[in-house]
Amino acid sequence: MAIIWYRVGFILLSFAVLVAHSAPQNALVSQLPGYSGSLPSKHYSGYVTINEATGKKLFYYLVESEGNPSKDPLVLWLNGGPGCSSFDGFVYEHGPFNFEKTKQGLPKLHLNPYSWSKVSSVLYVDSPAGVGLSYADDTSEYITGDLKTATDSHDFVLKGYMVGNGVTDEAFDGNALVPFAHGMGLISDDLYQETTRECNGNFYNPLERSCEEKLQEVDREVDGLNIYDILEPCYHDSAAKDATDIKIRLPSSFLELGATERPLPVRTRLFGRAWPLRANVREGIVPTWPELLSSSDVPCTDDEVATEWLNNEAVRAAINAEPKNVSGDWELCTNRIRFSHDAGSMMKYHRNLTMKGYRALIFSGDHDMCVPFTGSEAWTRAMGYKIVDKWRPWISNGEVAGYTQGYENNLTFLTIKGAGHTVPEYKPTEALNFYSRFLAGKAI
């Protein structure tokens, strides 16, 4: 199970179930503050107790399909981080509503025409305990890792899975940024050739000082960019201003307050929760942002809409969540867990699942510099499977929406043209298009 160091979407697909008959009636959500109409489908939410002795409880929010919930597939959505709430996906990416920030009061909710609940039931789970609205009475439960988190998850009748812009392998993803920056025209050909020569192609674990110096030069060249989408402006958090340690490799655009005159639609965040450049998955304890930056906030971010909504006690009561004095404040990405990356490369898990016949879609926004598509393309190719669908464009609404390559054993790699790290947030139409086709077992 891929629990990813970066904040990425990860979903599992199970057989269709009679969701309404499975969820307890006292979990039914009848209304949501900020939304005045009837809900587009039935919603259920509440807690599942994982460990009675320690009071470990995981919070879930279930959105029934707006189509035919008894026949449409059920999708489990898990955000990564580790430590980031799956309400990130609900509020900002593909949930049933678009959240509009208001000058006063709670955000206003509008129906999202590109919600993934148009074609499936979606189960959002805050995992592990300590993340989002999930909690434990015994705080020792907040010391966790890949394997412990996986064992907390209930078994599903799995049919397939999707991974969006997810870190998978230390070497492949760690080496992805330099080729990406060169391919996108962010660094010169001379610098690319010099860096490749000095590092001997090993960009993620420099052994020579000359290699480290070239990598620092690359970092300086991409310094002013929003690494979650290199085309987007970055709104900045002053908490990151003093983070200047070169080992952190945080772009300067995330270290100073900034502004943009570019109008952003309701769906788009004041965006850019950035991890350090080339901070790929490694064994051991994953540092939290406060540990990285000696501050209390994730830098370059404004997630006020979700924060205000989910910390409102009326909202919590409506969604059957515990009040703040029990489960704590909701944060996009928490610092209260101590997470160990103890599962190593995810490639062995992908191989195990695909060899068993499960369908896998690995998709990447092609303008994400945090987890560049070059790394995902490289590791899917390195699985060694025979190519059964050669590299080609895929089409959405009559336009090229990206590129795809299919392999034997039901493994598909897909890019989304112009999308950043959280694909449905940037390209909601195209995301719903490939999502619907994948669920239906159709070619993309």
Short mmCIF file of C-alpha atoms in Angstrom, two decimals:
data_model
loop_
_atom_site.label_atom_id
_atom_site.label_comp_id
_atom_site.label_asym_id
_atom_site.label_seq_id
_atom_site.Cartn_x
_atom_site.Cartn_y
_atom_site.Cartn_z
CA MET A 1 0.00 0.00 0.00
CA ALA A 2 1.57 3.26 -1.10
CA ILE A 3 1.65 5.77 1.71
CA ILE A 4 3.44 8.65 0.04
CA TRP A 5 5.77 11.24 1.54
CA TYR A 6 4.27 14.02 -0.49
CA ARG A 7 0.67 15.20 -0.37
CA VAL A 8 -0.85 13.11 -3.13
CA GLY A 9 -4.09 11.43 -3.91
CA PHE A 10 -4.31 7.66 -3.67
CA ILE A 11 -7.41 5.59 -4.31
CA LEU A 12 -8.50 1.98 -4.18
CA LEU A 13 -11.38 0.64 -6.24
CA SER A 14 -13.65 -2.06 -4.91
CA PHE A 15 -16.66 -3.97 -6.17
CA ALA A 16 -19.95 -2.14 -6.12
CA VAL A 17 -21.80 -2.46 -2.83
CA LEU A 18 -25.18 -1.46 -1.53
CA VAL A 19 -23.73 1.53 0.26
CA ALA A 20 -26.97 2.80 1.75
CA HIS A 21 -27.57 -0.55 3.45
CA SER A 22 -23.99 -0.72 4.73
CA ALA A 23 -23.79 2.68 6.43
CA PRO A 24 -25.58 3.12 9.78
CA GLN A 25 -28.60 5.41 9.62
CA ASN A 26 -27.32 7.52 12.51
CA ALA A 27 -24.38 8.41 10.26
CA LEU A 28 -26.66 10.00 7.65
CA VAL A 29 -25.78 13.64 6.89
CA SER A 30 -28.98 15.63 6.38
CA GLN A 31 -27.58 19.12 5.79
CA LEU A 32 -24.27 20.96 5.52
CA PRO A 33 -23.61 24.50 6.77
CA GLY A 34 -22.89 26.72 3.79
CA TYR A 35 -25.18 24.77 1.45
CA SER A 36 -28.88 25.59 1.27
CA GLY A 37 -30.21 22.98 -1.14
CA SER A 38 -30.83 19.26 -0.99
CA LEU A 39 -27.69 17.15 -1.09
CA PRO A 40 -27.09 15.69 -4.57
CA SER A 41 -26.96 12.17 -3.10
CA LYS A 42 -26.94 10.51 0.30
CA HIS A 43 -23.96 11.34 2.50
CA TYR A 44 -22.81 9.41 5.57
CA SER A 45 -20.02 10.20 8.02
CA GLY A 46 -18.66 9.25 11.40
CA TYR A 47 -16.00 7.16 13.09
CA VAL A 48 -14.80 3.59 12.82
CA THR A 49 -13.13 2.35 16.00
CA ILE A 50 -9.86 0.58 15.17
CA ASN A 51 -8.69 -0.12 18.73
CA GLU A 52 -11.05 0.05 21.70
CA ALA A 53 -8.23 -0.09 24.25
CA THR A 54 -6.43 2.98 22.92
CA GLY A 55 -9.50 4.81 21.63
CA LYS A 56 -8.14 4.85 18.08
CA LYS A 57 -10.83 6.08 15.70
CA LEU A 58 -10.68 6.85 11.98
CA PHE A 59 -13.07 9.39 10.52
CA TYR A 60 -14.83 8.67 7.24
CA TYR A 61 -17.10 10.63 4.91
CA LEU A 62 -19.07 8.60 2.37
CA VAL A 63 -20.64 10.24 -0.68
CA GLU A 64 -23.07 7.98 -2.50
CA SER A 65 -22.98 7.98 -6.28
CA GLU A 66 -25.29 10.49 -7.91
CA GLY A 67 -25.94 7.84 -10.55
CA ASN A 68 -26.84 4.33 -9.43
CA PRO A 69 -25.19 3.69 -6.05
CA SER A 70 -26.26 0.04 -6.00
CA LYS A 71 -24.34 -0.65 -9.22
CA ASP A 72 -21.68 2.05 -9.46
CA PRO A 73 -18.26 1.23 -7.96
CA LEU A 74 -17.18 2.32 -4.51
CA VAL A 75 -13.89 4.23 -4.40
CA LEU A 76 -11.74 4.70 -1.31
CA TRP A 77 -9.82 7.99 -1.34
CA LEU A 78 -6.73 8.39 0.83
CA ASN A 79 -4.51 11.46 0.80
CA GLY A 80 -0.82 11.03 1.48
CA GLY A 81 1.61 13.38 3.15
CA PRO A 82 1.97 11.45 5.30
CA GLY A 83 -0.29 13.28 7.68
CA CYS A 84 -2.60 15.07 5.23
CA SER A 85 -6.37 14.88 5.53
CA SER A 86 -8.49 13.29 2.82
CA PHE A 87 -10.79 16.29 3.15
CA ASP A 88 -8.21 17.94 0.92
CA GLY A 89 -9.62 15.78 -1.87
CA PHE A 90 -13.20 16.42 -0.72
CA VAL A 91 -12.90 20.21 -0.52
CA TYR A 92 -10.40 21.07 -3.23
CA GLU A 93 -10.21 18.29 -5.80
CA HIS A 94 -13.22 16.14 -6.68
CA GLY A 95 -15.81 16.35 -3.92
CA PRO A 96 -19.49 17.12 -4.56
CA PHE A 97 -19.07 20.83 -3.84
CA ASN A 98 -16.97 23.80 -4.82
CA PHE A 99 -16.16 25.90 -1.74
CA GLU A 100 -16.35 29.67 -2.17
CA LYS A 101 -14.58 31.80 0.39
CA THR A 102 -16.78 34.61 1.72
CA LYS A 103 -15.81 37.90 3.34
CA GLN A 104 -17.60 36.95 6.52
CA GLY A 105 -18.91 33.68 7.85
CA LEU A 106 -18.54 30.15 6.55
CA PRO A 107 -17.62 29.32 2.95
CA LYS A 108 -20.49 29.03 0.50
CA LEU A 109 -20.92 25.63 -1.15
CA HIS A 110 -21.85 25.19 -4.81
CA LEU A 111 -22.49 21.90 -6.60
CA ASN A 112 -19.41 20.66 -8.43
CA PRO A 113 -20.30 19.53 -11.98
CA TYR A 114 -17.08 17.49 -12.14
CA SER A 115 -17.42 15.63 -8.85
CA TRP A 116 -16.22 12.04 -8.96
CA SER A 117 -19.45 11.10 -7.22
CA LYS A 118 -21.14 11.62 -10.60
CA VAL A 119 -20.04 8.10 -11.55
CA SER A 120 -19.06 6.40 -8.28
CA SER A 121 -19.57 6.38 -4.55
CA VAL A 122 -16.51 7.89 -2.85
CA LEU A 123 -15.35 7.07 0.67
CA TYR A 124 -12.95 9.66 2.12
CA VAL A 125 -10.95 8.43 5.14
CA ASP A 126 -8.59 10.41 7.37
CA SER A 127 -5.71 8.02 8.02
CA PRO A 128 -3.71 7.30 10.15
CA ALA A 129 -5.13 8.32 13.54
CA GLY A 130 -4.03 11.85 14.34
CA VAL A 131 -4.70 13.06 10.80
CA GLY A 132 -7.62 15.36 10.04
CA LEU A 133 -10.60 14.42 12.21
CA SER A 134 -9.20 11.00 13.18
CA TYR A 135 -7.73 10.67 16.65
CA ALA A 136 -6.76 8.38 19.51
CA ASP A 137 -7.17 8.75 23.26
CA ASP A 138 -3.72 7.20 23.70
CA THR A 139 -1.28 9.46 21.86
CA SER A 140 1.23 6.63 21.50
CA GLU A 141 -0.95 5.63 18.53
CA TYR A 142 0.43 8.69 16.74
CA ILE A 143 3.77 6.90 16.40
CA THR A 144 3.11 4.99 13.20
CA GLY A 145 4.37 4.11 9.74
CA ASP A 146 3.56 2.63 6.35
CA LEU A 147 2.96 -0.91 7.57
CA LYS A 148 0.99 -0.05 10.70
CA THR A 149 -1.21 2.34 8.73
CA ALA A 150 -1.89 -0.36 6.16
CA THR A 151 -2.96 -2.85 8.83
CA ASP A 152 -5.47 -0.32 10.17
CA SER A 153 -7.25 -0.26 6.83
CA HIS A 154 -10.20 -2.58 6.37
CA ASP A 155 -10.08 -5.21 3.65
CA PHE A 156 -11.81 -4.28 0.43
CA VAL A 157 -12.83 -6.47 -2.47
CA LEU A 158 -10.24 -4.93 -4.74
CA LYS A 159 -10.67 -4.57 -8.49
CA GLY A 160 -8.03 -1.98 -9.24
CA TYR A 161 -6.37 1.20 -8.06
CA MET A 162 -5.10 4.60 -9.15
CA VAL A 163 -2.13 6.63 -7.94
CA GLY A 164 -1.88 10.32 -8.76
CA ASN A 165 1.50 12.08 -8.72
CA GLY A 166 2.78 9.70 -6.06
CA VAL A 167 6.33 9.04 -4.92
CA THR A 168 7.06 5.35 -5.46
CA ASP A 169 10.78 4.65 -5.50
CA GLU A 170 13.72 6.52 -3.98
CA ALA A 171 15.99 6.27 -6.99
CA PHE A 172 13.48 6.83 -9.80
CA ASP A 173 11.65 9.71 -8.13
CA GLY A 174 14.79 11.17 -6.63
CA ASN A 175 16.38 11.40 -10.06
CA ALA A 176 13.32 12.91 -11.75
CA LEU A 177 13.64 16.63 -11.09
CA VAL A 178 16.75 17.47 -13.11
CA PRO A 179 15.52 15.83 -16.36
CA PHE A 180 12.10 17.42 -15.78
CA ALA A 181 13.57 20.89 -15.33
CA HIS A 182 15.64 20.45 -18.48
CA GLY A 183 12.73 19.12 -20.52
CA MET A 184 10.51 22.01 -19.42
CA GLY A 185 13.14 24.57 -20.40
CA LEU A 186 13.77 25.66 -16.81
CA ILE A 187 17.51 25.04 -16.92
CA SER A 188 19.94 25.44 -19.79
CA ASP A 189 21.23 22.55 -21.85
CA ASP A 190 24.74 23.39 -20.68
CA LEU A 191 23.76 23.15 -17.01
CA TYR A 192 21.90 19.91 -17.64
CA GLN A 193 24.91 18.35 -19.38
CA GLU A 194 27.30 19.57 -16.68
CA THR A 195 25.08 18.29 -13.86
CA THR A 196 24.62 14.94 -15.57
CA ARG A 197 28.37 14.62 -16.04
CA GLU A 198 29.34 15.65 -12.49
CA CYS A 199 26.66 13.48 -10.88
CA ASN A 200 27.04 10.57 -13.29
CA GLY A 201 23.26 10.53 -13.58
CA ASN A 202 22.76 10.14 -9.81
CA PHE A 203 20.91 13.31 -8.77
CA TYR A 204 19.17 12.13 -5.62
CA ASN A 205 22.19 11.03 -3.57
CA PRO A 206 25.22 13.12 -4.57
CA LEU A 207 28.51 11.51 -3.66
CA GLU A 208 30.85 14.25 -4.87
CA ARG A 209 31.04 17.91 -3.88
CA SER A 210 31.10 18.91 -7.55
CA CYS A 211 27.75 17.15 -8.04
CA GLU A 212 26.23 18.86 -5.00
CA GLU A 213 27.35 22.25 -6.33
CA LYS A 214 25.69 21.62 -9.69
CA LEU A 215 22.49 20.49 -7.98
CA GLN A 216 22.49 23.68 -5.94
CA GLU A 217 22.82 25.62 -9.19
CA VAL A 218 19.80 23.75 -10.58
CA ASP A 219 17.88 24.60 -7.41
CA ARG A 220 18.70 28.29 -7.82
CA GLU A 221 17.41 28.26 -11.40
CA VAL A 222 14.00 26.92 -10.37
CA ASP A 223 13.98 28.94 -7.17
CA GLY A 224 11.04 31.22 -7.96
CA LEU A 225 8.58 28.60 -9.17
CA ASN A 226 5.56 26.98 -7.57
CA ILE A 227 6.74 23.39 -7.58
CA TYR A 228 3.19 22.02 -7.40
CA ASP A 229 2.46 23.62 -10.77
CA ILE A 230 5.23 25.53 -12.48
CA LEU A 231 2.69 27.62 -14.42
CA GLU A 232 0.84 28.86 -11.33
CA PRO A 233 1.65 31.80 -9.06
CA CYS A 234 2.51 31.09 -5.47
CA TYR A 235 0.80 32.62 -2.46
CA HIS A 236 3.20 32.65 0.43
CA ASP A 237 3.18 32.06 4.14
CA SER A 238 5.42 34.25 6.28
CA ALA A 239 6.17 31.29 8.55
CA ALA A 240 8.60 30.00 5.95
CA LYS A 241 10.51 33.26 5.61
CA ASP A 242 13.43 32.28 7.80
CA ALA A 243 13.96 28.87 6.20
CA THR A 244 17.27 29.40 4.44
CA ASP A 245 19.18 26.19 5.11
CA ILE A 246 20.40 24.95 1.73
CA LYS A 247 19.77 21.36 2.84
CA ILE A 248 16.05 22.13 2.84
CA ARG A 249 16.19 23.31 -0.78
CA LEU A 250 13.03 25.37 -0.45
CA PRO A 251 12.45 27.70 -3.42
CA SER A 252 12.69 31.37 -2.46
CA SER A 253 9.22 31.95 -3.89
CA PHE A 254 8.01 30.05 -0.82
CA LEU A 255 10.07 32.13 1.59
CA GLU A 256 8.74 35.64 1.01
CA LEU A 257 5.28 37.12 0.93
CA GLY A 258 4.00 37.48 -2.61
CA ALA A 259 0.96 38.56 -4.54
CA THR A 260 -0.54 38.08 -7.95
CA GLU A 261 -3.15 39.94 -9.93
CA ARG A 262 -4.22 36.79 -11.70
CA PRO A 263 -7.88 36.03 -10.94
CA LEU A 264 -8.41 32.53 -9.61
CA PRO A 265 -11.69 30.64 -9.96
CA VAL A 266 -13.68 29.46 -6.96
CA ARG A 267 -12.22 25.98 -7.22
CA THR A 268 -8.59 27.07 -7.18
CA ARG A 269 -6.72 27.56 -3.94
CA LEU A 270 -4.21 30.20 -3.05
CA PHE A 271 -1.88 27.37 -3.72
CA GLY A 272 1.50 25.84 -3.10
CA ARG A 273 2.11 23.57 -0.12
CA ALA A 274 5.63 22.67 -1.09
CA TRP A 275 7.95 19.98 0.09
CA PRO A 276 11.69 20.54 -0.29
CA LEU A 277 13.09 20.08 -3.77
CA ARG A 278 14.13 16.47 -4.44
CA ALA A 279 12.93 15.40 -0.96
CA ASN A 280 12.10 11.89 -2.05
CA VAL A 281 11.06 8.89 0.00
CA ARG A 282 13.76 7.45 2.22
CA GLU A 283 13.71 4.87 4.99
CA GLY A 284 13.13 6.09 8.52
CA ILE A 285 11.18 8.83 10.28
CA VAL A 286 9.55 11.34 7.96
CA PRO A 287 10.17 14.89 9.26
CA THR A 288 7.19 17.15 9.80
CA TRP A 289 7.12 20.71 8.52
CA PRO A 290 7.76 22.17 11.97
CA GLU A 291 10.86 20.00 12.20
CA LEU A 292 12.01 21.07 8.75
CA LEU A 293 11.33 24.75 9.17
CA SER A 294 11.02 25.34 12.93
CA SER A 295 7.61 26.84 12.30
CA SER A 296 4.04 25.74 12.89
CA ASP A 297 2.68 25.92 9.37
CA VAL A 298 3.15 24.33 5.98
CA PRO A 299 4.75 27.09 3.88
CA CYS A 300 3.31 28.77 0.82
CA THR A 301 -0.27 27.93 1.56
CA ASP A 302 -3.68 29.36 2.13
CA ASP A 303 -6.09 26.58 3.00
CA GLU A 304 -8.37 28.87 4.96
CA VAL A 305 -11.55 27.64 3.28
CA ALA A 306 -11.19 24.04 4.47
CA THR A 307 -9.69 25.06 7.81
CA GLU A 308 -12.50 27.46 8.65
CA TRP A 309 -15.23 25.04 7.56
CA LEU A 310 -13.91 21.94 9.32
CA ASN A 311 -13.10 23.76 12.56
CA ASN A 312 -16.60 25.17 12.82
CA GLU A 313 -18.53 23.31 15.53
CA ALA A 314 -21.81 23.46 13.58
CA VAL A 315 -20.09 21.78 10.63
CA ARG A 316 -18.59 19.15 12.91
CA ALA A 317 -21.98 18.41 14.41
CA ALA A 318 -23.51 18.13 10.93
CA ILE A 319 -20.92 15.58 9.78
CA ASN A 320 -20.93 13.58 13.04
CA ALA A 321 -17.38 14.60 13.95
CA GLU A 322 -16.15 15.08 17.48
CA PRO A 323 -15.71 18.68 18.70
CA LYS A 324 -12.27 20.25 18.74
CA ASN A 325 -11.77 19.60 22.45
CA VAL A 326 -11.93 15.86 21.70
CA SER A 327 -10.32 15.28 18.30
CA GLY A 328 -8.30 18.51 18.08
CA ASP A 329 -8.17 21.21 15.43
CA TRP A 330 -8.47 20.13 11.82
CA GLU A 331 -5.30 20.85 9.84
CA LEU A 332 -4.59 20.14 6.20
CA CYS A 333 -1.39 18.35 7.19
CA THR A 334 -0.83 17.55 10.85
CA ASN A 335 2.35 17.64 12.89
CA ARG A 336 1.08 15.44 15.70
CA ILE A 337 1.98 12.08 14.16
CA ARG A 338 5.45 10.53 14.09
CA PHE A 339 5.55 8.63 10.82
CA SER A 340 8.18 6.12 9.76
CA HIS A 341 8.59 5.21 6.11
CA ASP A 342 9.24 1.53 6.66
CA ALA A 343 7.90 -0.13 3.51
CA GLY A 344 10.70 0.82 1.11
CA SER A 345 10.08 1.09 -2.62
CA MET A 346 6.46 0.70 -3.65
CA MET A 347 7.40 -1.08 -6.88
CA LYS A 348 7.21 -4.53 -5.29
CA TYR A 349 3.64 -3.81 -4.18
CA HIS A 350 2.68 -2.59 -7.65
CA ARG A 351 4.20 -5.74 -9.13
CA ASN A 352 2.34 -7.96 -6.70
CA LEU A 353 -1.02 -6.30 -7.39
CA THR A 354 -0.70 -6.08 -11.17
CA MET A 355 0.55 -9.65 -11.48
CA LYS A 356 -2.62 -10.70 -9.66
CA GLY A 357 -4.66 -9.02 -12.37
CA TYR A 358 -5.70 -5.79 -10.66
CA ARG A 359 -6.00 -2.82 -12.98
CA ALA A 360 -3.60 0.02 -12.16
CA LEU A 361 -3.64 3.58 -13.48
CA ILE A 362 -0.61 5.71 -12.63
CA PHE A 363 -1.41 9.31 -13.56
CA SER A 364 0.66 12.48 -13.41
CA GLY A 365 0.03 16.15 -13.97
CA ASP A 366 2.81 17.06 -16.37
CA HIS A 367 3.56 20.45 -14.75
CA ASP A 368 4.11 19.10 -11.24
CA MET A 369 7.73 19.64 -10.20
CA CYS A 370 7.22 18.20 -6.71
CA VAL A 371 6.72 14.65 -8.01
CA PRO A 372 7.65 15.03 -11.70
CA PHE A 373 6.03 12.77 -14.27
CA THR A 374 9.52 11.80 -15.45
CA GLY A 375 9.97 9.69 -12.32
CA SER A 376 6.59 7.97 -12.61
CA GLU A 377 7.17 7.28 -16.29
CA ALA A 378 10.60 5.82 -15.48
CA TRP A 379 9.49 3.42 -12.76
CA THR A 380 6.45 2.17 -14.69
CA ARG A 381 8.74 1.44 -17.63
CA ALA A 382 11.26 -0.22 -15.30
CA MET A 383 8.63 -2.73 -14.16
CA GLY A 384 9.75 -4.63 -17.26
CA TYR A 385 6.28 -5.32 -18.60
CA LYS A 386 5.69 -5.58 -22.32
CA ILE A 387 4.21 -2.47 -23.94
CA VAL A 388 0.76 -3.30 -25.31
CA ASP A 389 -0.41 0.26 -26.08
CA LYS A 390 2.42 2.46 -27.37
CA TRP A 391 2.84 6.06 -26.27
CA ARG A 392 0.01 8.11 -27.76
CA PRO A 393 -2.19 11.11 -26.97
CA TRP A 394 -5.46 10.59 -25.16
CA ILE A 395 -8.46 12.74 -25.98
CA SER A 396 -10.99 14.60 -23.83
CA ASN A 397 -13.76 16.67 -25.43
CA GLY A 398 -12.05 16.48 -28.80
CA GLU A 399 -8.72 17.83 -27.54
CA VAL A 400 -5.42 16.22 -26.62
CA ALA A 401 -5.57 15.99 -22.82
CA GLY A 402 -2.24 14.26 -22.26
CA TYR A 403 -0.38 11.09 -23.17
CA THR A 404 -0.60 7.47 -22.17
CA GLN A 405 1.27 4.20 -22.48
CA GLY A 406 -0.18 0.80 -21.62
CA TYR A 407 1.65 -2.29 -20.39
CA GLU A 408 0.73 -5.91 -19.94
CA ASN A 409 -0.75 -6.94 -16.60
CA ASN A 410 -3.21 -4.03 -16.75
CA LEU A 411 -0.68 -1.30 -15.91
CA THR A 412 -1.27 2.11 -17.53
CA PHE A 413 0.73 5.33 -17.28
CA LEU A 414 -1.08 8.58 -18.06
CA THR A 415 -0.14 12.25 -18.13
CA ILE A 416 -2.57 15.16 -17.92
CA LYS A 417 -1.50 18.12 -20.03
CA GLY A 418 -1.18 21.37 -18.10
CA ALA A 419 -2.09 19.85 -14.71
CA GLY A 420 -0.18 20.23 -11.48
CA HIS A 421 0.20 17.95 -8.47
CA THR A 422 -3.50 17.66 -7.59
CA VAL A 423 -4.85 16.84 -11.04
CA PRO A 424 -8.63 17.19 -10.45
CA GLU A 425 -8.05 20.62 -8.94
CA TYR A 426 -6.32 21.90 -12.07
CA LYS A 427 -8.11 19.89 -14.76
CA PRO A 428 -11.51 18.81 -13.37
CA THR A 429 -13.09 18.05 -16.76
CA GLU A 430 -10.22 15.90 -17.97
CA ALA A 431 -9.90 14.21 -14.57
CA LEU A 432 -13.54 13.14 -14.53
CA ASN A 433 -13.11 11.95 -18.13
CA PHE A 434 -10.23 9.53 -17.50
CA TYR A 435 -11.64 8.53 -14.11
CA SER A 436 -15.00 7.56 -15.62
CA ARG A 437 -13.38 5.58 -18.41
CA PHE A 438 -11.07 3.75 -16.03
CA LEU A 439 -13.95 2.78 -13.73
CA ALA A 440 -15.94 1.51 -16.70
CA GLY A 441 -13.01 -0.57 -17.97
CA LYS A 442 -12.84 1.45 -21.19
CA ALA A 443 -9.71 2.49 -23.05
CA ILE A 444 -8.52 6.00 -22.24
#
